[in-house]
Amino acid sequence: MKPTIQSVKGTREFYPEDMAIRQWLYGKLRQVSELYGYQEYDGPFLEKIELYAAKSGEELVKEQSFVFPDRNNELIALRPELTPSLARMIAQRQGELVFPARWWSFGPFWRYEKPQKGRTREFFQWNIDQVGANSPEADAEMIGICASFLKSTGLTADEVIVYVNDRRLMDEQIAALGIAEDQRKSVSKLIDRRDKLSSSAWDQSILDAGFTSGQLAGLKELLDNKDLWKKSTELTRVFDALEKMGVSEYVRYNPQIVRGLDYYTGVVFEAWDAGAEGRAVLGGGHYDNLVADVGGNPLPGVGFAMGDVMINLLLEKYGKLPGFNLYSAAVLVTVFDEALRDDSMKLAAEIRDAGIRCICYSEPAKLQKQLKYADRLGMPAVLVFGPDEASAGNITIKDLKNRAQKTLPRAKVIHELEQILAQA
RNA sequence: GUGGGCGUAGCUCAAUGGCAGAGUGCGUGACUGUGGAUCACGAUGUUGUGGGUUCGACCCCCAUCGCCCACCCCA
């Protein structure tokens, strides 16, 4: 059987078993967000294109957004990220909000990219930001939230690592090499690519971009200096705070982390599979100007975003996804024949009144078929209600897990069911 | 945007120019009131789509659609 209309390329279909994973993930990140005292919020899924045009980076807006004209010929984008919407929401109520504002969100985003491993056109993203704080300790709190979340999923420090850097530090160091400010962006891009090219090819790309061999040597020295952070008072405080928070093992300095988004102005960080391959699982940083850019008074912030696709791949790779009970109902009430159908329905209603999820089989059918149905759905228990039980005022209750069954007076059934379900 | 791979039963895949198959799942029965095992029987296909070559095409050629992987880029 072929569907006549295909799903839109890169969109997601969450079958119940996929939905269970998504909800589990949502539960994990909500728990961590709330533990750190953050409040849940959300923005519009549709935004005017101009919101992103300002600061998100040209590539993101021009190449990677779903954009279409509405009936009024206004260009509308399906949101490719949340931070600009957040900045606007903050700016709109800047006078009444309590700062620092600690907010988090989890919802769908869209980017018009070519789908491949770890990347879809529609994805869910966790966003968490602290707006109105401007200290290395606030930045560290955000990195600590990353680490706490990763830890809460069961990922160990051997499996995932959060790399930290600071753009100000890199800008100073690069400037000291005699590289002009307008060249820094292209340097950043080249730094980003260093792990993808061979050592000699990367060297050549630096020279091809017009930098001197002296500058190349200086760059390499910078990027190989794992102690470079000690030259930054901010990063020194960040790592100190992370130690106090007890998450140092998940965090490491990495001078190659620069990030693509234009709006980051200070500390930046990314989490990666420690097994090297793939791409960043999450990323974020400190931004000073975003609120002002959408019309508010200047207000700094720090935050990060994590997509559901990469983290799921990672959790799957390291076997961290739990098994889920997918059954929708705990109990099936069988329907023996037409004559007993009404009684079965009444019995099922009684079970539900006791707060137990219950399905009444939809039609009279062989017991074999009804039991198989319950079994296939993974249901823990079945209530068999046939003529023998009906005439004696009994119910037969079957525990599908251990294959045991007993026939009891109807009044005792709910208690017995609760016993079985407590062990399921 | 560039390059590579793949589309055959519900699913996973065989069949390299000569009668479209297996495993699994599904249905029925063995078992007339009992699910995971076993056995038997049964059903399922315009071989993604359209064209071409050929006596003959799942197979070769062209086009097209879809999926996957990598590059680019990455929030």
Tab-separated table of C-alpha atoms (C1' of nucleotides) in Angstrom, chain B residues 6-7 10 12 15-16 19 22 24-25 29 33 37 40 43-44 47 49 52 57 59 63 65 67-68 70 72-74:
chain	number	residue	atom	x	y	z
B	6	C	C1'	19.641	2.374	-3.100
B	7	G	C1'	14.095	1.587	-4.560
B	10	G	C1'	3.416	-5.159	5.719
B	12	U	C1'	14.277	-7.157	6.265
B	15	A	C1'	17.054	-13.567	-7.550
B	16	U	C1'	22.414	-10.424	-13.280
B	19	C	C1'	8.337	-19.606	-14.631
B	22	A	C1'	13.184	-16.680	1.443
B	24	U	C1'	9.837	-12.548	9.512
B	25	G	C1'	5.121	-10.744	10.236
B	29	G	C1'	-6.529	-24.625	11.988
B	33	G	C1'	-13.255	-20.597	27.120
B	37	A	C1'	6.439	-22.101	21.808
B	40	A	C1'	0.334	-27.642	9.017
B	43	A	C1'	-3.094	-14.900	1.352
B	44	U	C1'	-0.253	-10.858	-0.199
B	47	U	C1'	9.668	-5.502	-9.009
B	49	U	C1'	6.878	5.616	-12.037
B	52	G	C1'	13.481	2.572	-24.697
B	57	A	C1'	13.828	-7.020	-18.702
B	59	C	C1'	18.286	-7.237	-14.291
B	63	A	C1'	14.090	10.177	-17.919
B	65	C	C1'	10.001	10.674	-8.322
B	67	C	C1'	14.881	7.518	0.295
B	68	C	C1'	19.903	7.149	2.352
B	70	A	C1'	28.936	12.359	2.217
B	72	C	C1'	28.836	22.631	1.606
B	73	C	C1'	26.811	24.938	5.903
B	74	C	C1'	25.377	24.597	10.687
